[in-house]
Coordinates of C-alpha atoms in Angstrom, one line a residue:
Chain A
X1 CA -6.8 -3.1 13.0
X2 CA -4.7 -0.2 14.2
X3 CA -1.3 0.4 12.5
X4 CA 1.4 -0.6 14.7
X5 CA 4.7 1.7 15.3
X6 CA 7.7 -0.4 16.6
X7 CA 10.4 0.8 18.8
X8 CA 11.2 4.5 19.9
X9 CA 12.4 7.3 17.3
X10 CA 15.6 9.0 17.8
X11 CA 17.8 11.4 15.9
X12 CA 20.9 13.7 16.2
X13 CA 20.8 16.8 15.4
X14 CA 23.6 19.4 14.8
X15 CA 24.3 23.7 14.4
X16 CA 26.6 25.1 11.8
X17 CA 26.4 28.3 11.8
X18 CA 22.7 28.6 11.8
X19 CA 22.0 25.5 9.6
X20 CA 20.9 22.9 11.2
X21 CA 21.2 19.1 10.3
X22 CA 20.0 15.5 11.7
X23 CA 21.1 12.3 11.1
X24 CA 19.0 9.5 10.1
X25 CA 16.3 8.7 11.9
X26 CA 16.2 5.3 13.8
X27 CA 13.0 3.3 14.2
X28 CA 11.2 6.0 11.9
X29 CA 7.8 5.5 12.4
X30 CA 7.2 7.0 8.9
X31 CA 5.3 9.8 9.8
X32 CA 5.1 14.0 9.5
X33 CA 8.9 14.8 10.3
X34 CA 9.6 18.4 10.8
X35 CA 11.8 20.9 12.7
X36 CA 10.3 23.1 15.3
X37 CA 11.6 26.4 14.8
X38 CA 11.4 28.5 18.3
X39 CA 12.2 32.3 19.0
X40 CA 12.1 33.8 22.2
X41 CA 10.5 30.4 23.2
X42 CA 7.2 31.1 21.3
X43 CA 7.1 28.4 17.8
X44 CA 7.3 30.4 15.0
X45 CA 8.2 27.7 12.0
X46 CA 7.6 24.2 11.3
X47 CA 8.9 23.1 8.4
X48 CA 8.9 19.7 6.5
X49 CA 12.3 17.9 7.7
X50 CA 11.7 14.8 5.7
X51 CA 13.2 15.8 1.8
X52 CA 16.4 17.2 3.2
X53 CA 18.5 16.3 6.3
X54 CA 19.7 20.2 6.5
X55 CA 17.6 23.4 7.0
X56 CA 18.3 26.7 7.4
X57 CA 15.7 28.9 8.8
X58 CA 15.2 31.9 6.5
X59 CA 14.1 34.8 9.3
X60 CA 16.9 37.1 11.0
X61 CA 14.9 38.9 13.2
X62 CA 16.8 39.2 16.7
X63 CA 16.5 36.8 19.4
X64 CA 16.9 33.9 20.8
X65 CA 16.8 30.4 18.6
X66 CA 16.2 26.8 19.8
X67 CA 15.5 24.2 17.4
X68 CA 14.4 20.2 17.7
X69 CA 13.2 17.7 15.3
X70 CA 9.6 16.4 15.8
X71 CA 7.8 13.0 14.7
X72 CA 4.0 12.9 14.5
X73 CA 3.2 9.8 17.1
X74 CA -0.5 8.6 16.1
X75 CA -2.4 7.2 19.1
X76 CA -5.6 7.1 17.4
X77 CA -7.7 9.2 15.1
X78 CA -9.9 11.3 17.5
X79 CA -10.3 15.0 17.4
X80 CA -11.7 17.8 19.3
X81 CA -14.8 19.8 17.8
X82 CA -12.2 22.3 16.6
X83 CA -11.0 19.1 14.4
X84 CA -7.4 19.3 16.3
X85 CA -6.4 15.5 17.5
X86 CA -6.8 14.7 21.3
X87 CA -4.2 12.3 22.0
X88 CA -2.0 11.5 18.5
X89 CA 0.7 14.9 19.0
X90 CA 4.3 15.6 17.6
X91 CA 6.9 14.4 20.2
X92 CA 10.4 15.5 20.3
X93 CA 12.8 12.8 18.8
X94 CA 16.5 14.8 19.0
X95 CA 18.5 16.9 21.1
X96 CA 17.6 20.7 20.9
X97 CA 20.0 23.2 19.6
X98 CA 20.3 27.0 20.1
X99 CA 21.5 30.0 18.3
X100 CA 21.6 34.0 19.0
X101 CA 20.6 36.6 16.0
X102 CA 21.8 40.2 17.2
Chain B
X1 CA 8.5 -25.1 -14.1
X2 CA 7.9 -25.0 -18.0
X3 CA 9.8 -22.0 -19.1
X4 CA 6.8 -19.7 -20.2
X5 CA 5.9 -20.3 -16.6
X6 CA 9.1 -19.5 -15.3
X7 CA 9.0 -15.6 -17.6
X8 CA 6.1 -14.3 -15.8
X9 CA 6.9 -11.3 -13.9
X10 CA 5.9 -10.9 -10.5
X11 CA 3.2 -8.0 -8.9
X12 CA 3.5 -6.3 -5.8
X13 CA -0.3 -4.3 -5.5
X14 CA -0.4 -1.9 -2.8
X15 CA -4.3 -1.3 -1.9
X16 CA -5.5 1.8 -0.1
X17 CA -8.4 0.9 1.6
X18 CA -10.8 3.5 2.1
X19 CA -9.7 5.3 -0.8
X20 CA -7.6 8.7 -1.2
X21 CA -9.1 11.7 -3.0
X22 CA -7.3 12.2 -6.3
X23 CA -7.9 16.2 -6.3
X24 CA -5.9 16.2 -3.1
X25 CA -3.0 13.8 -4.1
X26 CA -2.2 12.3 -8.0
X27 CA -5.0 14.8 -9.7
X28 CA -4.5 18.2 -8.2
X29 CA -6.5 21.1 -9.4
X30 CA -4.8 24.5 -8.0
X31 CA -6.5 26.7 -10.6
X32 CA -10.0 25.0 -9.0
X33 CA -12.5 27.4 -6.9
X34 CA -11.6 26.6 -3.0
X35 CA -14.5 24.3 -2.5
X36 CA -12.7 22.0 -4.7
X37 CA -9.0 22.8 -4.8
X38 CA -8.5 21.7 -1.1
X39 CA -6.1 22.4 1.4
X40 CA -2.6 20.9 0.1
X41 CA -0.6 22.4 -3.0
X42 CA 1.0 20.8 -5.7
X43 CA 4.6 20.3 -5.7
X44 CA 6.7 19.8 -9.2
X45 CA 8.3 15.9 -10.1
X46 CA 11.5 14.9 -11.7
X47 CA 9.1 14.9 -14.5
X48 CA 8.5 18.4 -16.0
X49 CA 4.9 17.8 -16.8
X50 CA 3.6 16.6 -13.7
X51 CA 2.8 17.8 -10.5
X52 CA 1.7 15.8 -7.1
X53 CA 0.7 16.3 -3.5
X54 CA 3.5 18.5 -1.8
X55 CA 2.7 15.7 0.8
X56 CA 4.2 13.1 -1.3
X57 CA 8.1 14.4 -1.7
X58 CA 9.9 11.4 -2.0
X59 CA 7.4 10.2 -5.0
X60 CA 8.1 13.7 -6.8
X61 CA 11.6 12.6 -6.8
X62 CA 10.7 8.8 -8.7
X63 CA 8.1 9.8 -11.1
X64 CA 10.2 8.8 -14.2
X65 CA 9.1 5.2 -12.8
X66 CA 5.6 5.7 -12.4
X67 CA 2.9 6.0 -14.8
X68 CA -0.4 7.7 -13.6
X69 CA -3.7 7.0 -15.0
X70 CA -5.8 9.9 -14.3
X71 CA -9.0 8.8 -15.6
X72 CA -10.6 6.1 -13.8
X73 CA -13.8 5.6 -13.0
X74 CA -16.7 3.4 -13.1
X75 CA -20.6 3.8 -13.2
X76 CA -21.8 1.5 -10.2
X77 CA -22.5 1.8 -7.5
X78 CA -20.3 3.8 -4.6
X79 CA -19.5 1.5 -2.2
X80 CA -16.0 0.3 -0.9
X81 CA -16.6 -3.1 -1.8
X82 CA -17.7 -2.0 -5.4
X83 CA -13.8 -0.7 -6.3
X84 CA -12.8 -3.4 -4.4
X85 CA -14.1 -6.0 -6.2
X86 CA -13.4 -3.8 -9.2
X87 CA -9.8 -3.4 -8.9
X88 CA -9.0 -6.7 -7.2
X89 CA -11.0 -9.3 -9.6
X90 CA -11.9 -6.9 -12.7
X91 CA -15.4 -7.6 -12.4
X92 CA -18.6 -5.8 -10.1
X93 CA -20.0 -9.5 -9.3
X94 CA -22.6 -10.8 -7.0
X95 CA -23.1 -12.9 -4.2
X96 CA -24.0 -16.2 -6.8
X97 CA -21.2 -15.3 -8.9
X98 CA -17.9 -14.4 -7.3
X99 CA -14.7 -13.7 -9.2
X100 CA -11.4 -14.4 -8.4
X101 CA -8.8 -12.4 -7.1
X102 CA -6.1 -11.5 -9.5
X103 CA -3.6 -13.6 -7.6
X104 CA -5.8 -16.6 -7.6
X105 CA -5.8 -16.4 -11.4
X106 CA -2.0 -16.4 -11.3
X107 CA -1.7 -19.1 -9.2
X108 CA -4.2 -21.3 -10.7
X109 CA -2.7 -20.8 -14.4
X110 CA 1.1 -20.1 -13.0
X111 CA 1.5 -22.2 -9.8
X112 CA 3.7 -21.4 -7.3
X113 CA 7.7 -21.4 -7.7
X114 CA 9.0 -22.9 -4.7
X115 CA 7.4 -23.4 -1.6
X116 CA 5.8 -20.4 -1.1
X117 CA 2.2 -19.6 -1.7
X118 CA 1.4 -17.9 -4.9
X119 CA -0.6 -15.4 -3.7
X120 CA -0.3 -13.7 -0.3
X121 CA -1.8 -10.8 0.8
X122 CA -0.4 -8.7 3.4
X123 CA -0.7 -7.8 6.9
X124 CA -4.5 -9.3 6.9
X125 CA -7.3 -9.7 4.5
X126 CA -10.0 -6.8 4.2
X127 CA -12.8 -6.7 7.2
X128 CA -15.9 -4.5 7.6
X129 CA -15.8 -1.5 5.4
X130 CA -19.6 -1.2 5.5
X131 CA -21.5 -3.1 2.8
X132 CA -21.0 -6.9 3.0
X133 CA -18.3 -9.6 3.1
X134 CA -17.4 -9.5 -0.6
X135 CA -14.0 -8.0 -1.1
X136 CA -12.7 -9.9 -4.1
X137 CA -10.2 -11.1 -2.1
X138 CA -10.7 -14.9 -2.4
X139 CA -10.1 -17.5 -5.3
X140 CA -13.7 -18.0 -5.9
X141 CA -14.4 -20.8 -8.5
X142 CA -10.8 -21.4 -8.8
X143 CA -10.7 -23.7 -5.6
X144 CA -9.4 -23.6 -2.4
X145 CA -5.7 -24.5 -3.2
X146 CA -5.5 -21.1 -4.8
X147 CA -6.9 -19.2 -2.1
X148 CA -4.4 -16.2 -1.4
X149 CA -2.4 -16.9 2.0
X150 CA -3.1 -14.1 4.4
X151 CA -0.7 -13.4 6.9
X152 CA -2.9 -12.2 9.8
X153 CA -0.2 -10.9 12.1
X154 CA 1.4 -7.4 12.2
X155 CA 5.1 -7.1 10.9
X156 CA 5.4 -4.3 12.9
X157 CA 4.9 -6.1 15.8
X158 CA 8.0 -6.7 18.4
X159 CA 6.6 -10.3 19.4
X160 CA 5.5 -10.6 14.9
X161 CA 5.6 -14.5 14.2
X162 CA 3.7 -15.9 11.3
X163 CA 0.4 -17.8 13.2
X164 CA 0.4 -20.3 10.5
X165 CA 4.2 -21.2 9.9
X166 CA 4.8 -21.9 14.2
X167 CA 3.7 -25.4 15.0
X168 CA 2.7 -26.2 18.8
X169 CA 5.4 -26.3 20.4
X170 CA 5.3 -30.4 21.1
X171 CA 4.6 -30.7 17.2
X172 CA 8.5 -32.0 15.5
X173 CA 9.2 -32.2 11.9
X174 CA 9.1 -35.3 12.1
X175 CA 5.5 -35.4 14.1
X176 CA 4.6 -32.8 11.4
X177 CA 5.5 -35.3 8.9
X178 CA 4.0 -38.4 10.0
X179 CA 0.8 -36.3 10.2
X180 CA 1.5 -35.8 6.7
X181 CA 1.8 -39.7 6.0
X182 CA -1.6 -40.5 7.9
X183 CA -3.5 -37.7 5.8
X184 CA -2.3 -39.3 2.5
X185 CA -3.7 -42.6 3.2
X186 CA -7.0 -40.5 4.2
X187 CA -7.2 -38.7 0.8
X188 CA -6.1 -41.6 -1.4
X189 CA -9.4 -43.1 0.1
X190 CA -11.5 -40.1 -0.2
X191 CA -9.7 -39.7 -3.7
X192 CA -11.4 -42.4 -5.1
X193 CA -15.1 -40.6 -5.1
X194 CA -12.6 -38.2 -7.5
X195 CA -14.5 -35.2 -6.7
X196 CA -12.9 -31.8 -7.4
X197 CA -13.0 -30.5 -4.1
X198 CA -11.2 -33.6 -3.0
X199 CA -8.2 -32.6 -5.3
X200 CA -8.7 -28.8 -4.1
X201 CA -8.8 -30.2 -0.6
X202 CA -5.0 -31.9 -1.5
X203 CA -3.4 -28.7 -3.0
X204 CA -4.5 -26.9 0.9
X205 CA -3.0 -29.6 2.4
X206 CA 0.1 -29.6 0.7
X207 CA 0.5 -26.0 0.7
X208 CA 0.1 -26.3 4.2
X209 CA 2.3 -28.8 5.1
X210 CA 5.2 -27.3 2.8
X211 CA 4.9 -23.6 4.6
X212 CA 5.2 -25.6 7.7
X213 CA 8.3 -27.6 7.1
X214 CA 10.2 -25.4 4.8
X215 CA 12.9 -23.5 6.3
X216 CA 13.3 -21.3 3.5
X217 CA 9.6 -20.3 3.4
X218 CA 9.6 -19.5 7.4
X219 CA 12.9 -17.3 6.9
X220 CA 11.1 -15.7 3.9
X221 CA 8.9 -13.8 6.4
X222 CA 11.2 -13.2 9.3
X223 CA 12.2 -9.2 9.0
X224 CA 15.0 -9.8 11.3
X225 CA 17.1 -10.5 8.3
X226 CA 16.9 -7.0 7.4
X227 CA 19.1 -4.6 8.6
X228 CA 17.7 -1.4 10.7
X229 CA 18.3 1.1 8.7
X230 CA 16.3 -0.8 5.9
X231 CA 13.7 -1.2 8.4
X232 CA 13.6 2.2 8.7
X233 CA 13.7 3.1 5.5
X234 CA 10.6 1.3 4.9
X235 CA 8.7 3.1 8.2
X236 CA 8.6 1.2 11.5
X237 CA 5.1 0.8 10.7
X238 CA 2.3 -1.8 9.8
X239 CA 2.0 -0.6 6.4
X240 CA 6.0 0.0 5.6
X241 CA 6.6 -3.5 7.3
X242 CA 4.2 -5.0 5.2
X243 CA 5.9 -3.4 1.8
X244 CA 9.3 -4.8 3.1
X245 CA 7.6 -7.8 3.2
X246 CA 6.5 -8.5 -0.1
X247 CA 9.6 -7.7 -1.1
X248 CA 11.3 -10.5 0.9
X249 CA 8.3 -12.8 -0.4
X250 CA 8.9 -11.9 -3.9
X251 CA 12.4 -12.2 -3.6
X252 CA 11.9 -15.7 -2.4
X253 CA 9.9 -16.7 -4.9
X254 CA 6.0 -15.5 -4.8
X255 CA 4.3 -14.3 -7.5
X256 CA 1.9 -12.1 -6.0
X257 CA 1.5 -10.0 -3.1
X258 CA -0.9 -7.7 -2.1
X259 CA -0.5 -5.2 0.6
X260 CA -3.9 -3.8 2.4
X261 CA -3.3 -0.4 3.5
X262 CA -5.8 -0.5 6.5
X263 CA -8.7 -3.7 7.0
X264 CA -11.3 -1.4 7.6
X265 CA -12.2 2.7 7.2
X266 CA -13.9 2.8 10.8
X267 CA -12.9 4.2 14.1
X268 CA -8.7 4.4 12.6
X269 CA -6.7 7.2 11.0
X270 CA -7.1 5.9 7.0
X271 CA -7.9 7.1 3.2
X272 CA -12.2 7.5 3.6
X273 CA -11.7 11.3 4.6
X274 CA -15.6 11.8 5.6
X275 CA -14.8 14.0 8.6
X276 CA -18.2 13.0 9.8
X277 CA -17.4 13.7 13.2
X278 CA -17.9 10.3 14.3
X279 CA -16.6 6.8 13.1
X280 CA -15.8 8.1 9.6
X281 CA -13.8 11.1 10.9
X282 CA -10.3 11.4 8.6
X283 CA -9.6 14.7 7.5
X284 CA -7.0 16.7 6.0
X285 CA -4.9 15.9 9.3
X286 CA -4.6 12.6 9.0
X287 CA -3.8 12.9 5.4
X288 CA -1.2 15.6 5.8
X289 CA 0.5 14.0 9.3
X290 CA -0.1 10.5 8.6
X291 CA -1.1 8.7 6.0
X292 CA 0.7 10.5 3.0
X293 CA 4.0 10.7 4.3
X294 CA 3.8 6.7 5.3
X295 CA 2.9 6.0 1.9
X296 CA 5.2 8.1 0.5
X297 CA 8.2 6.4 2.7
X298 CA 7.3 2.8 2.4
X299 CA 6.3 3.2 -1.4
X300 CA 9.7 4.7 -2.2
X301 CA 11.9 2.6 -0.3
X302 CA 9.8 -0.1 -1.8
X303 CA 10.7 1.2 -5.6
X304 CA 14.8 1.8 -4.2
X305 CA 14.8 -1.5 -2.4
X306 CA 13.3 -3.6 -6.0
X307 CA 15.8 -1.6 -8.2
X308 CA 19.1 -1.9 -6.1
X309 CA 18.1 -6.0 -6.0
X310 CA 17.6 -5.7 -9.9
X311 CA 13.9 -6.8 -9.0
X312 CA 12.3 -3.7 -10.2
X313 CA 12.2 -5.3 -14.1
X314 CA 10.8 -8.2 -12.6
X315 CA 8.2 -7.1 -10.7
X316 CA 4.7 -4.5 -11.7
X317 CA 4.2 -2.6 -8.5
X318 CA 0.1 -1.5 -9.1
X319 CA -1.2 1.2 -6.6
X320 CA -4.8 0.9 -6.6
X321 CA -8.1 1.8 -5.0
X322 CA -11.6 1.6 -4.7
X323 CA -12.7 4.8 -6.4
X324 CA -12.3 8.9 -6.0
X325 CA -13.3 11.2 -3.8
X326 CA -15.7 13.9 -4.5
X327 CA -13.9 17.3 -6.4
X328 CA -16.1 19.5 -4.1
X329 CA -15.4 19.2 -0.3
X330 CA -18.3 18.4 1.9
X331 CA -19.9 21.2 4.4
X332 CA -16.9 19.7 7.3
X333 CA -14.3 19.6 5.2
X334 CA -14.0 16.2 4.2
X335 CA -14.7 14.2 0.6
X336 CA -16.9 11.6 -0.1
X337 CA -17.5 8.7 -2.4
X338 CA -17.1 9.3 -5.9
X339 CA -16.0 6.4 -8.4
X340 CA -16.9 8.8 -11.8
X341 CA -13.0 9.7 -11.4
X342 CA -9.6 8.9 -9.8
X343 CA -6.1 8.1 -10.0
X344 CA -4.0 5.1 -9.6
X345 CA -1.1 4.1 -10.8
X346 CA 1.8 1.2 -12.1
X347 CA 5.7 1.0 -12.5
X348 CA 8.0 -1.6 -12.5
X349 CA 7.9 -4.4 -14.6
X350 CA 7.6 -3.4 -18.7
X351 CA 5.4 -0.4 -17.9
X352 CA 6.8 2.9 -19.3
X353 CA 7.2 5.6 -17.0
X354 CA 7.4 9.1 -16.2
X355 CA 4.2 9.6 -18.1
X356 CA 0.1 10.3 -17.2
X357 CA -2.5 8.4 -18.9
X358 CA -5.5 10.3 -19.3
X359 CA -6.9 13.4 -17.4
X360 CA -9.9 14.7 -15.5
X361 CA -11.5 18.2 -16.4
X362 CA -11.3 21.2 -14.7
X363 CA -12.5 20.5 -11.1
X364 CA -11.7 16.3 -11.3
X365 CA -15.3 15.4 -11.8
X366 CA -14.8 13.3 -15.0
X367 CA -12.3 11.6 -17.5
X368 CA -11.7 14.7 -19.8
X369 CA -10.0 12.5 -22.5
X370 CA -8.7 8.8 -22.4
X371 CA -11.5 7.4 -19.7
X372 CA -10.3 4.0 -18.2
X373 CA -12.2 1.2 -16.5
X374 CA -11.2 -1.1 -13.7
X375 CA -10.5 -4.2 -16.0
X376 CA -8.1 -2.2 -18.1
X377 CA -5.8 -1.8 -15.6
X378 CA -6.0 -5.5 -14.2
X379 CA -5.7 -6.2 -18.1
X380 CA -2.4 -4.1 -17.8
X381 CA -1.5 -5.3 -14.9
X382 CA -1.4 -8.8 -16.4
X383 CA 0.0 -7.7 -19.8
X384 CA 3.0 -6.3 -17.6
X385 CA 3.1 -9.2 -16.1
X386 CA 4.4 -10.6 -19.5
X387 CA 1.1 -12.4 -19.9
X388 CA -0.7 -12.7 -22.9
X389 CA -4.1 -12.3 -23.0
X390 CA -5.0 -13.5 -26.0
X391 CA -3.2 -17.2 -25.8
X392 CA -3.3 -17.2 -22.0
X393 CA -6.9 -18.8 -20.6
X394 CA -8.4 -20.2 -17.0
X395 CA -10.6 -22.4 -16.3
X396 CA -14.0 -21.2 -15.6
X397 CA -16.9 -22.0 -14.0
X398 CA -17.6 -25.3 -14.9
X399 CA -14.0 -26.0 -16.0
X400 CA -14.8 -23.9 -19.4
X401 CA -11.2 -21.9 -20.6
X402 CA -12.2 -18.4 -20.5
X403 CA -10.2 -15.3 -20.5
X404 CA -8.2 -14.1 -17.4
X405 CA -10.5 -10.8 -18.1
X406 CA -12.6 -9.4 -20.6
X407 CA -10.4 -5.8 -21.6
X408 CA -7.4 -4.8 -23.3
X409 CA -4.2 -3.6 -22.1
X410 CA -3.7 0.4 -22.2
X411 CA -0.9 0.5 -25.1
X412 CA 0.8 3.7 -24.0
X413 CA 1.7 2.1 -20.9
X414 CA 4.6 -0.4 -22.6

């Protein structure tokens, strides 16, 4: 029997500065939580967002920031001969937010 | 209820099926060679002397309440349903000798407190995990009356109701109960051969009929009672919904639950990290975006959610599995079956936390110092349980008293 996940995850997520912050998350399915870090629209960070509800990302090279909080929705186990999985993926459960450096 | 009866704490056993490896989660080796140390790295605990999966965060923050036990292991044979029967009956039996689960022993000698079943086991009972139908998940000789109640429906579920507990819909109380009537005139004739399974036959009956008609038990199961953001603490999952669950059920009056984490280690995301390509294929991604942080959610809130409700004394919460995996990862990456050493753990209850009872050596291959076998921790489990194992017997097969299981109690955990 395949595990169940009920309703559809959602979160708020807010900029101070460049520290970042998210509310709870509703109907948490429980699984991976982390912040997709983004500069210049290439990923360069994804950290753990489950132990703390603020991060601050460490880099200041110049550019252009977006972050967005992500949830790991399972599908099913199947993976690709490179061992990455086919269908299961992170989706994108908050707003996005957006800071300049230099 | 006789009020030895009514002193016996309560268990809540969580089982992961398919069985994590302990060098990548309770038993981490970082100073190990690569081939054995694994992908994930250890993260410190609120106690100074441990270390766990960086997977498992919320734990790290709790681990004054748990006490590990390193060094498990038993020497037959490597199957899933070896540790299962193991950890869930204390004994490796066979097909003409089946033992009891552990909450069929504390129903049989205990009862139930209320309506509720003694025993339930949570979200369904154990299926195919490759070598026969023994689990150690029935009551065995004990009879059918203390057969553990399964739920067979999915919590997580929008549309969850409990099969068992919703009558037909043209089936009243009152139709329920006259049901009821008729079947007692039918048993007080069959009663008169007085044949055991006659009275084991009653107890089903009753327990039936009482989940049926009492409103208290149905409400017992019905999550909607919760609010969301307990819901969510647990995981909007099967597994977290389960754990929230046996709370609820333990809170209302069963003694013991057990939660299956997964029915079967085939063609799903679970513990049995094989990466065999094929129906076996968990790997270090399913650990690391899956399965770890959903046991680490639902096993936390589980912990809070006992403790704020002043539960927590009340109730042993056992984590358990079948066996380890092997300390040296497989030519694909994964683990495979190795019961010569693993962890699980307790807390709750009388156990003592915040401490680690025995240790594997260098790589995880073996008990280093302090080895443990299965029965010691069911004997623990009952001890913590406020059981005594010396006065305390069951009847056997045949009727004979015998003990509830033939070990001791590890001492350093009380």
């Amino acid at each position: 029997m395949e595990q169940k996940f009920e309703g559809t995850p959602q979160a708020e997520i807010r900029l101070e500065g460049r520290r970042v912050t998210r509310t709870d998350v509703t109907h948490d399915w429980g699984s991976q939580l982390r912040w997709e870090v983004k500069r210049n629209g290439q990923v360069i960070a994804t950290p753990n967002a489950r132990l703390d509800a603020s991060y601050e990302h460490p880099e200041a090279v110049a550019g252009d920031y977006e972050i967005v909080l992500q949830l790991f929705k399972y599908v099913n186990y199947q993976k690709d001969k490179n061992g990455e999985y086919t269908a299961s993926k992170f989706i994108e459960i908050s707003n996005k937010v957006a800071y300049k450096v230099g | 209820m006789n009020e030895s009866r009514a002193k016996i704490r309560n268990c809540i056993t969580i089982f992961l099926v398919g069985s994590p490896g302990h060098v990548d989660t309770w038993d981490m080796k970082p100073d190990a060679p690569d081939d054995v140390r694994g992908k994930f790295r250890p993260i410190s605990t609120n106690v100074s002397s441990v270390q766990i999966c960086e997977h498992f965060p919320l734990m790290a923050r709790m681990m004054d309440r748990v006490a590990l036990i390193r060094s498990l292991n038993y020497n037959t044979g490597a199957s899933h349903e070896n540790g299962q029967r193991w950890m869930m009956t204390g004994h490796d039996f066979s097909p003409n000798n089946v033992q009891p689960h552990i909450g069929s022993v504390v129903s049989r000698v205990f009862g139930p407190k209320g309506d509720l079943p003694a025993s339930i086991i949570l979200p369904g009972k154990i299926g195919n995990t490759g070598a026969g139908p023994f689990h150690g998940q029935t009551a065995a000789f004990l009879g059918s009356g203390h057969e553990p109640f399964f739920l067979g429906s999915d919590p997580a579920s929008a549309d969850f109701k409990v099969a068992d507990l919703a009558p037909p819909a043209n089936h009243s109380e009152p139709r329920i109960s006259a049901r009821r009537d008729l079947l007692g005139q039918l048993d007080a004739l069959q009663r008169r051969a007085d044949s055991k399974s006659a009275q084991d036959l009653d107890a089903s009956y009753a327990r039936a009929f009482n989940l049926l008609t009492s409103s208290q038990t149905r409400m017992a199961f019905e999550l909607k009672h919760e609010s969301d953001k307990l819901r969510d603490r647990y995981g909007r999952n099967t597994f977290g919904q389960s754990c929230l669950m046996a709370r609820r059920l333990i809170e209302a009056g069963s003694r013991f639950i057990t939660v299956n984490h997964f029915d079967t280690v085939f063609n799903l995301s679970c513990w049995d990290m094989h990466a065999d390509g094929g129906g076996l294929n968990n790997t270090y991604l399913d650990y690391e975006r899956l399965l770890c942080p959903q046991f680490d959610i639902a096993f936390t809130a589980l912990i809070e959610d006992l403790e704020q409700r002043g539960l927590l004394q009340e109730t042993v919460v056992a984590v358990l599995s079948e066996m380890g995996r092997t300390p040296k990862l497989n030519p694909r990456g994964g683990r495979d079956h190795y019961p010569p050493a693993w962890t699980n753990f307790l807390c709750g209850g009388n156990i003592r936390g915040g401490q680690v009872i025995g240790s594997t050596d260098k790589i995880g291959a073996a008990p280093h110092d302090y080895p443990v076998e299965p029965p010691r921790v069911l004997a623990s489990i009952y001890h913590g349980m406020g059981i005594d194992l010396e006065t305390t017997m069951m009847p056997g097969p045949g009727g004979r008293p015998v003990r509830f299981i033939e070990a001791e109690p590890i001492p350093e955990l009380f």
